Amino acid sequence: MAQIEIEMVGDGIYRVPIPVPFPMKYVYCYVGRETDGWSIVDVGFRYPEAIRAWEAVFRQLGIKPRHVRAIYITHFHPDHFGLAGWMQQQTEAPVWISEPDYAMAERVWGEESVQACEVGAMFRRHGVPDELVTDIEESMWKLSLRVSPFPVLTVLDRSEIVLGQRRWAVIPVPGHSDGLISFYQPESRQLLASDHVLDRITPNISVWPGAHPNPLEQYFASLRKVEELEVDVALPAHGAVIRQFRERIGDLFRHHEQRLQKMKALAGTGRTAYEVAHCVFGHKPLTAHQWRFAVAETLAHLEYLVSVGELQKEEHRHAIIYRQ
């Protein structure tokens, strides 16, 4: 395998691009050199290229698998969590994750998971056609194969961790997932942001069975929380490092404000979430995987508008309708 472009982003902290088979190409994981070994933040999606990339990273940095002391997972999504079981097998290190995402990981990726069926049932209530629901359920089953083996998880209930021999505060930032965590280093003014604040794209904020019913409200509160921190450099999981952190937060608020206004107008005299999603996202061909996010993100905006009294929600026998 060719050299991996590892970037040093602080004393003893490395930013590592691990390939993912999605349009964003990489998930950026972080590796810290500790006094007694190494720590890893996020591990990537389970597929052969990602495993080869990690093997190359270990060679380049001179990491022996048994010298990895801790694996921190910022949230349960498969591009961050998928290789956790494999990495744990290599290193025998504990895998730490927040309590809400410990529960979601079990719910979505555990052996007893019925999440695909529950997403299907929810989508049918919101007007998604049967054929598309079947495709979405199928794509979710396929995705669960990318999260194996399932790791032994430990709940991260501490207020700080050591990364690169410095103490980083653990900051819960629910929204993109209920249990998403960021890490903040006050001396170096660095925020390891994961998927909470991204450089060019907006993090997906979606309604899912078993998770918080109003994730956009959570997301706005989390953005306001990190906006108060002194951040010179934000280290996201996708895209470039962010140096204009507060400006980027302003962009994200504006994006969602525009999206809320658009969806409110589209709901008009009454539409299902699928009809609104089709108006917003249907101008380009989407895969079942992309439709799942389009509908769930539309739902997050419609539910937020209901929560602030700007839309009404009506439960009919065949579908749920949103109207002004």
PDB file of N, CA and C in Angstrom, residues 208-286:
ATOM      1  N   TRP A 208     -34.579   9.360  13.926  1.00  0.00           N
ATOM      2  CA  TRP A 208     -34.517   7.896  13.801  1.00  0.00           C
ATOM      3  C   TRP A 208     -35.291   7.228  14.933  1.00  0.00           C
ATOM      4  N   PRO A 209     -35.828   6.053  14.694  1.00  0.00           N
ATOM      5  CA  PRO A 209     -36.479   5.321  15.787  1.00  0.00           C
ATOM      6  C   PRO A 209     -35.501   5.090  16.935  1.00  0.00           C
ATOM      7  N   GLY A 210     -35.988   5.272  18.155  1.00  0.00           N
ATOM      8  CA  GLY A 210     -35.159   5.011  19.335  1.00  0.00           C
ATOM      9  C   GLY A 210     -34.258   6.161  19.727  1.00  0.00           C
ATOM     10  N   ALA A 211     -34.218   7.222  18.910  1.00  0.00           N
ATOM     11  CA  ALA A 211     -33.344   8.372  19.213  1.00  0.00           C
ATOM     12  C   ALA A 211     -34.207   9.586  19.575  1.00  0.00           C
ATOM     13  N   HIS A 212     -33.561  10.697  19.871  1.00  0.00           N
ATOM     14  CA  HIS A 212     -34.260  11.910  20.312  1.00  0.00           C
ATOM     15  C   HIS A 212     -35.254  12.378  19.236  1.00  0.00           C
ATOM     16  N   PRO A 213     -36.494  12.736  19.633  1.00  0.00           N
ATOM     17  CA  PRO A 213     -37.502  13.110  18.624  1.00  0.00           C
ATOM     18  C   PRO A 213     -37.274  14.478  17.974  1.00  0.00           C
ATOM     19  N   ASN A 214     -36.430  15.328  18.598  1.00  0.00           N
ATOM     20  CA  ASN A 214     -36.198  16.667  18.030  1.00  0.00           C
ATOM     21  C   ASN A 214     -34.689  16.949  17.949  1.00  0.00           C
ATOM     22  N   PRO A 215     -33.985  16.227  17.051  1.00  0.00           N
ATOM     23  CA  PRO A 215     -32.525  16.356  17.015  1.00  0.00           C
ATOM     24  C   PRO A 215     -32.030  17.728  16.563  1.00  0.00           C
ATOM     25  N   LEU A 216     -32.837  18.447  15.773  1.00  0.00           N
ATOM     26  CA  LEU A 216     -32.368  19.760  15.305  1.00  0.00           C
ATOM     27  C   LEU A 216     -32.304  20.751  16.471  1.00  0.00           C
ATOM     28  N   GLU A 217     -33.288  20.670  17.372  1.00  0.00           N
ATOM     29  CA  GLU A 217     -33.245  21.505  18.581  1.00  0.00           C
ATOM     30  C   GLU A 217     -31.977  21.179  19.390  1.00  0.00           C
ATOM     31  N   GLN A 218     -31.665  19.887  19.518  1.00  0.00           N
ATOM     32  CA  GLN A 218     -30.441  19.475  20.217  1.00  0.00           C
ATOM     33  C   GLN A 218     -29.202  20.035  19.514  1.00  0.00           C
ATOM     34  N   TYR A 219     -29.218  19.941  18.186  1.00  0.00           N
ATOM     35  CA  TYR A 219     -28.051  20.385  17.409  1.00  0.00           C
ATOM     36  C   TYR A 219     -27.788  21.874  17.606  1.00  0.00           C
ATOM     37  N   PHE A 220     -28.859  22.677  17.550  1.00  0.00           N
ATOM     38  CA  PHE A 220     -28.691  24.124  17.739  1.00  0.00           C
ATOM     39  C   PHE A 220     -28.098  24.418  19.126  1.00  0.00           C
ATOM     40  N   ALA A 221     -28.601  23.721  20.150  1.00  0.00           N
ATOM     41  CA  ALA A 221     -28.087  23.932  21.517  1.00  0.00           C
ATOM     42  C   ALA A 221     -26.609  23.535  21.595  1.00  0.00           C
ATOM     43  N   SER A 222     -26.233  22.442  20.928  1.00  0.00           N
ATOM     44  CA  SER A 222     -24.832  21.988  20.935  1.00  0.00           C
ATOM     45  C   SER A 222     -23.926  22.971  20.200  1.00  0.00           C
ATOM     46  N   LEU A 223     -24.428  23.542  19.093  1.00  0.00           N
ATOM     47  CA  LEU A 223     -23.634  24.545  18.371  1.00  0.00           C
ATOM     48  C   LEU A 223     -23.384  25.759  19.253  1.00  0.00           C
ATOM     49  N   ARG A 224     -24.439  26.184  19.983  1.00  0.00           N
ATOM     50  CA  ARG A 224     -24.271  27.356  20.856  1.00  0.00           C
ATOM     51  C   ARG A 224     -23.266  27.044  21.975  1.00  0.00           C
ATOM     52  N   LYS A 225     -23.275  25.798  22.444  1.00  0.00           N
ATOM     53  CA  LYS A 225     -22.347  25.390  23.510  1.00  0.00           C
ATOM     54  C   LYS A 225     -20.886  25.503  23.043  1.00  0.00           C
ATOM     55  N   VAL A 226     -20.567  24.977  21.853  1.00  0.00           N
ATOM     56  CA  VAL A 226     -19.161  25.019  21.400  1.00  0.00           C
ATOM     57  C   VAL A 226     -18.769  26.395  20.871  1.00  0.00           C
ATOM     58  N   GLU A 227     -19.764  27.179  20.489  1.00  0.00           N
ATOM     59  CA  GLU A 227     -19.484  28.542  20.012  1.00  0.00           C
ATOM     60  C   GLU A 227     -18.833  29.379  21.115  1.00  0.00           C
ATOM     61  N   GLU A 228     -19.101  29.027  22.370  1.00  0.00           N
ATOM     62  CA  GLU A 228     -18.550  29.785  23.504  1.00  0.00           C
ATOM     63  C   GLU A 228     -17.092  29.429  23.800  1.00  0.00           C
ATOM     64  N   LEU A 229     -16.605  28.328  23.232  1.00  0.00           N
ATOM     65  CA  LEU A 229     -15.229  27.904  23.503  1.00  0.00           C
ATOM     66  C   LEU A 229     -14.243  28.754  22.697  1.00  0.00           C
ATOM     67  N   GLU A 230     -13.048  28.903  23.239  1.00  0.00           N
ATOM     68  CA  GLU A 230     -11.973  29.560  22.481  1.00  0.00           C
ATOM     69  C   GLU A 230     -11.338  28.498  21.582  1.00  0.00           C
ATOM     70  N   VAL A 231     -11.644  28.540  20.290  1.00  0.00           N
ATOM     71  CA  VAL A 231     -11.147  27.507  19.365  1.00  0.00           C
ATOM     72  C   VAL A 231     -10.341  28.161  18.247  1.00  0.00           C
ATOM     73  N   ASP A 232      -9.054  27.840  18.182  1.00  0.00           N
ATOM     74  CA  ASP A 232      -8.223  28.306  17.066  1.00  0.00           C
ATOM     75  C   ASP A 232      -8.275  27.316  15.902  1.00  0.00           C
ATOM     76  N   VAL A 233      -8.349  26.030  16.244  1.00  0.00           N
ATOM     77  CA  VAL A 233      -8.345  24.985  15.217  1.00  0.00           C
ATOM     78  C   VAL A 233      -9.386  23.930  15.588  1.00  0.00           C
ATOM     79  N   ALA A 234     -10.331  23.704  14.676  1.00  0.00           N
ATOM     80  CA  ALA A 234     -11.280  22.601  14.858  1.00  0.00           C
ATOM     81  C   ALA A 234     -10.872  21.476  13.920  1.00  0.00           C
ATOM     82  N   LEU A 235     -10.827  20.278  14.464  1.00  0.00           N
ATOM     83  CA  LEU A 235     -10.382  19.097  13.715  1.00  0.00           C
ATOM     84  C   LEU A 235     -11.589  18.212  13.444  1.00  0.00           C
ATOM     85  N   PRO A 236     -12.169  18.313  12.226  1.00  0.00           N
ATOM     86  CA  PRO A 236     -13.369  17.535  11.932  1.00  0.00           C
ATOM     87  C   PRO A 236     -13.033  16.137  11.402  1.00  0.00           C
ATOM     88  N   ALA A 237     -14.061  15.314  11.283  1.00  0.00           N
ATOM     89  CA  ALA A 237     -13.878  13.946  10.797  1.00  0.00           C
ATOM     90  C   ALA A 237     -13.952  13.846   9.272  1.00  0.00           C
ATOM     91  N   HIS A 238     -14.429  14.901   8.620  1.00  0.00           N
ATOM     92  CA  HIS A 238     -14.482  14.908   7.143  1.00  0.00           C
ATOM     93  C   HIS A 238     -14.061  16.291   6.683  1.00  0.00           C
ATOM     94  N   GLY A 239     -13.333  16.345   5.563  1.00  0.00           N
ATOM     95  CA  GLY A 239     -12.955  17.641   4.999  1.00  0.00           C
ATOM     96  C   GLY A 239     -11.792  18.283   5.736  1.00  0.00           C
ATOM     97  N   ALA A 240     -11.585  19.563   5.428  1.00  0.00           N
ATOM     98  CA  ALA A 240     -10.391  20.272   5.897  1.00  0.00           C
ATOM     99  C   ALA A 240     -10.508  20.704   7.354  1.00  0.00           C
ATOM    100  N   VAL A 241      -9.344  20.958   7.942  1.00  0.00           N
ATOM    101  CA  VAL A 241      -9.267  21.560   9.273  1.00  0.00           C
ATOM    102  C   VAL A 241      -9.923  22.949   9.216  1.00  0.00           C
ATOM    103  N   ILE A 242     -10.634  23.325  10.293  1.00  0.00           N
ATOM    104  CA  ILE A 242     -11.391  24.591  10.300  1.00  0.00           C
ATOM    105  C   ILE A 242     -10.660  25.603  11.179  1.00  0.00           C
ATOM    106  N   ARG A 243     -10.299  26.736  10.583  1.00  0.00           N
ATOM    107  CA  ARG A 243      -9.601  27.778  11.356  1.00  0.00           C
ATOM    108  C   ARG A 243     -10.502  28.974  11.671  1.00  0.00           C
ATOM    109  N   GLN A 244     -11.586  29.131  10.912  1.00  0.00           N
ATOM    110  CA  GLN A 244     -12.562  30.204  11.200  1.00  0.00           C
ATOM    111  C   GLN A 244     -13.786  29.551  11.848  1.00  0.00           C
ATOM    112  N   PHE A 245     -13.609  29.134  13.079  1.00  0.00           N
ATOM    113  CA  PHE A 245     -14.596  28.256  13.708  1.00  0.00           C
ATOM    114  C   PHE A 245     -15.949  28.949  13.925  1.00  0.00           C
ATOM    115  N   ARG A 246     -15.930  30.148  14.513  1.00  0.00           N
ATOM    116  CA  ARG A 246     -17.216  30.812  14.800  1.00  0.00           C
ATOM    117  C   ARG A 246     -17.939  31.209  13.512  1.00  0.00           C
ATOM    118  N   GLU A 247     -17.155  31.598  12.499  1.00  0.00           N
ATOM    119  CA  GLU A 247     -17.774  31.931  11.201  1.00  0.00           C
ATOM    120  C   GLU A 247     -18.473  30.697  10.634  1.00  0.00           C
ATOM    121  N   ARG A 248     -17.826  29.536  10.780  1.00  0.00           N
ATOM    122  CA  ARG A 248     -18.415  28.302  10.254  1.00  0.00           C
ATOM    123  C   ARG A 248     -19.711  27.958  10.995  1.00  0.00           C
ATOM    124  N   ILE A 249     -19.716  28.188  12.300  1.00  0.00           N
ATOM    125  CA  ILE A 249     -20.954  27.944  13.065  1.00  0.00           C
ATOM    126  C   ILE A 249     -22.066  28.863  12.565  1.00  0.00           C
ATOM    127  N   GLY A 250     -21.717  30.119  12.302  1.00  0.00           N
ATOM    128  CA  GLY A 250     -22.705  31.053  11.726  1.00  0.00           C
ATOM    129  C   GLY A 250     -23.257  30.541  10.410  1.00  0.00           C
ATOM    130  N   ASP A 251     -22.381  29.992   9.555  1.00  0.00           N
ATOM    131  CA  ASP A 251     -22.830  29.415   8.272  1.00  0.00           C
ATOM    132  C   ASP A 251     -23.836  28.293   8.502  1.00  0.00           C
ATOM    133  N   LEU A 252     -23.553  27.449   9.491  1.00  0.00           N
ATOM    134  CA  LEU A 252     -24.425  26.293   9.750  1.00  0.00           C
ATOM    135  C   LEU A 252     -25.800  26.749  10.231  1.00  0.00           C
ATOM    136  N   PHE A 253     -25.829  27.750  11.124  1.00  0.00           N
ATOM    137  CA  PHE A 253     -27.121  28.287  11.562  1.00  0.00           C
ATOM    138  C   PHE A 253     -27.910  28.851  10.372  1.00  0.00           C
ATOM    139  N   ARG A 254     -27.211  29.600   9.500  1.00  0.00           N
ATOM    140  CA  ARG A 254     -27.896  30.199   8.337  1.00  0.00           C
ATOM    141  C   ARG A 254     -28.437  29.121   7.403  1.00  0.00           C
ATOM    142  N   HIS A 255     -27.637  28.091   7.169  1.00  0.00           N
ATOM    143  CA  HIS A 255     -28.084  26.987   6.307  1.00  0.00           C
ATOM    144  C   HIS A 255     -29.387  26.400   6.827  1.00  0.00           C
ATOM    145  N   HIS A 256     -29.423  26.100   8.122  1.00  0.00           N
ATOM    146  CA  HIS A 256     -30.624  25.455   8.679  1.00  0.00           C
ATOM    147  C   HIS A 256     -31.807  26.416   8.703  1.00  0.00           C
ATOM    148  N   GLU A 257     -31.541  27.688   8.945  1.00  0.00           N
ATOM    149  CA  GLU A 257     -32.627  28.681   8.935  1.00  0.00           C
ATOM    150  C   GLU A 257     -33.279  28.722   7.542  1.00  0.00           C
ATOM    151  N   GLN A 258     -32.429  28.750   6.499  1.00  0.00           N
ATOM    152  CA  GLN A 258     -32.961  28.762   5.119  1.00  0.00           C
ATOM    153  C   GLN A 258     -33.728  27.469   4.814  1.00  0.00           C
ATOM    154  N   ARG A 259     -33.169  26.346   5.248  1.00  0.00           N
ATOM    155  CA  ARG A 259     -33.823  25.060   5.008  1.00  0.00           C
ATOM    156  C   ARG A 259     -35.177  24.982   5.734  1.00  0.00           C
ATOM    157  N   LEU A 260     -35.217  25.523   6.959  1.00  0.00           N
ATOM    158  CA  LEU A 260     -36.482  25.533   7.721  1.00  0.00           C
ATOM    159  C   LEU A 260     -37.533  26.374   6.999  1.00  0.00           C
ATOM    160  N   GLN A 261     -37.132  27.550   6.529  1.00  0.00           N
ATOM    161  CA  GLN A 261     -38.091  28.423   5.829  1.00  0.00           C
ATOM    162  C   GLN A 261     -38.607  27.754   4.556  1.00  0.00           C
ATOM    163  N   LYS A 262     -37.689  27.113   3.844  1.00  0.00           N
ATOM    164  CA  LYS A 262     -38.075  26.444   2.597  1.00  0.00           C
ATOM    165  C   LYS A 262     -39.065  25.313   2.873  1.00  0.00           C
ATOM    166  N   MET A 263     -38.769  24.506   3.886  1.00  0.00           N
ATOM    167  CA  MET A 263     -39.636  23.362   4.183  1.00  0.00           C
ATOM    168  C   MET A 263     -40.981  23.812   4.746  1.00  0.00           C
ATOM    169  N   LYS A 264     -40.963  24.886   5.514  1.00  0.00           N
ATOM    170  CA  LYS A 264     -42.227  25.428   6.024  1.00  0.00           C
ATOM    171  C   LYS A 264     -43.119  25.842   4.847  1.00  0.00           C
ATOM    172  N   ALA A 265     -42.522  26.552   3.882  1.00  0.00           N
ATOM    173  CA  ALA A 265     -43.277  26.985   2.700  1.00  0.00           C
ATOM    174  C   ALA A 265     -43.774  25.776   1.896  1.00  0.00           C
ATOM    175  N   LEU A 266     -42.922  24.752   1.757  1.00  0.00           N
ATOM    176  CA  LEU A 266     -43.302  23.567   0.975  1.00  0.00           C
ATOM    177  C   LEU A 266     -44.438  22.785   1.633  1.00  0.00           C
ATOM    178  N   ALA A 267     -44.459  22.774   2.966  1.00  0.00           N
ATOM    179  CA  ALA A 267     -45.539  22.047   3.655  1.00  0.00           C
ATOM    180  C   ALA A 267     -46.886  22.673   3.303  1.00  0.00           C
ATOM    181  N   GLY A 268     -46.914  23.998   3.207  1.00  0.00           N
ATOM    182  CA  GLY A 268     -48.090  24.728   2.727  1.00  0.00           C
ATOM    183  C   GLY A 268     -49.394  24.247   3.328  1.00  0.00           C
ATOM    184  N   THR A 269     -50.310  23.818   2.458  1.00  0.00           N
ATOM    185  CA  THR A 269     -51.637  23.394   2.928  1.00  0.00           C
ATOM    186  C   THR A 269     -51.673  21.917   3.293  1.00  0.00           C
ATOM    187  N   GLY A 270     -50.512  21.266   3.244  1.00  0.00           N
ATOM    188  CA  GLY A 270     -50.463  19.882   3.718  1.00  0.00           C
ATOM    189  C   GLY A 270     -49.658  18.964   2.822  1.00  0.00           C
ATOM    190  N   ARG A 271     -48.551  18.436   3.355  1.00  0.00           N
ATOM    191  CA  ARG A 271     -47.735  17.468   2.618  1.00  0.00           C
ATOM    192  C   ARG A 271     -47.139  16.460   3.597  1.00  0.00           C
ATOM    193  N   THR A 272     -46.806  15.279   3.085  1.00  0.00           N
ATOM    194  CA  THR A 272     -46.065  14.314   3.903  1.00  0.00           C
ATOM    195  C   THR A 272     -44.582  14.710   3.897  1.00  0.00           C
ATOM    196  N   ALA A 273     -43.831  14.131   4.838  1.00  0.00           N
ATOM    197  CA  ALA A 273     -42.383  14.382   4.878  1.00  0.00           C
ATOM    198  C   ALA A 273     -41.735  13.919   3.575  1.00  0.00           C
ATOM    199  N   TYR A 274     -42.214  12.806   3.021  1.00  0.00           N
ATOM    200  CA  TYR A 274     -41.627  12.307   1.767  1.00  0.00           C
ATOM    201  C   TYR A 274     -41.863  13.304   0.631  1.00  0.00           C
ATOM    202  N   GLU A 275     -43.066  13.888   0.580  1.00  0.00           N
ATOM    203  CA  GLU A 275     -43.358  14.872  -0.488  1.00  0.00           C
ATOM    204  C   GLU A 275     -42.464  16.107  -0.343  1.00  0.00           C
ATOM    205  N   VAL A 276     -42.272  16.557   0.896  1.00  0.00           N
ATOM    206  CA  VAL A 276     -41.383  17.711   1.117  1.00  0.00           C
ATOM    207  C   VAL A 276     -39.942  17.343   0.726  1.00  0.00           C
ATOM    208  N   ALA A 277     -39.506  16.152   1.140  1.00  0.00           N
ATOM    209  CA  ALA A 277     -38.144  15.697   0.806  1.00  0.00           C
ATOM    210  C   ALA A 277     -37.965  15.616  -0.703  1.00  0.00           C
ATOM    211  N   HIS A 278     -39.009  15.159  -1.389  1.00  0.00           N
ATOM    212  CA  HIS A 278     -38.925  15.029  -2.841  1.00  0.00           C
ATOM    213  C   HIS A 278     -38.749  16.392  -3.493  1.00  0.00           C
ATOM    214  N   CYS A 279     -39.437  17.401  -2.959  1.00  0.00           N
ATOM    215  CA  CYS A 279     -39.294  18.766  -3.492  1.00  0.00           C
ATOM    216  C   CYS A 279     -37.878  19.305  -3.264  1.00  0.00           C
ATOM    217  N   VAL A 280     -37.287  18.985  -2.121  1.00  0.00           N
ATOM    218  CA  VAL A 280     -35.978  19.546  -1.769  1.00  0.00           C
ATOM    219  C   VAL A 280     -34.835  18.767  -2.416  1.00  0.00           C
ATOM    220  N   PHE A 281     -34.945  17.420  -2.384  1.00  0.00           N
ATOM    221  CA  PHE A 281     -33.803  16.588  -2.786  1.00  0.00           C
ATOM    222  C   PHE A 281     -34.021  15.810  -4.092  1.00  0.00           C
ATOM    223  N   GLY A 282     -35.267  15.783  -4.572  1.00  0.00           N
ATOM    224  CA  GLY A 282     -35.594  14.878  -5.679  1.00  0.00           C
ATOM    225  C   GLY A 282     -35.131  15.311  -7.059  1.00  0.00           C
ATOM    226  N   HIS A 283     -34.445  16.474  -7.146  1.00  0.00           N
ATOM    227  CA  HIS A 283     -33.997  16.955  -8.466  1.00  0.00           C
ATOM    228  C   HIS A 283     -32.803  16.161  -8.986  1.00  0.00           C
ATOM    229  N   LYS A 284     -32.158  15.352  -8.103  1.00  0.00           N
ATOM    230  CA  LYS A 284     -31.054  14.528  -8.595  1.00  0.00           C
ATOM    231  C   LYS A 284     -31.325  13.073  -8.210  1.00  0.00           C
ATOM    232  N   PRO A 285     -30.811  12.133  -8.983  1.00  0.00           N
ATOM    233  CA  PRO A 285     -31.088  10.730  -8.663  1.00  0.00           C
ATOM    234  C   PRO A 285     -30.392  10.328  -7.364  1.00  0.00           C
ATOM    235  N   LEU A 286     -31.151   9.740  -6.441  1.00  0.00           N
ATOM    236  CA  LEU A 286     -30.603   9.337  -5.151  1.00  0.00           C
ATOM    237  C   LEU A 286     -30.674   7.820  -5.000  1.00  0.00           C
TER     238      LEU A 286
END
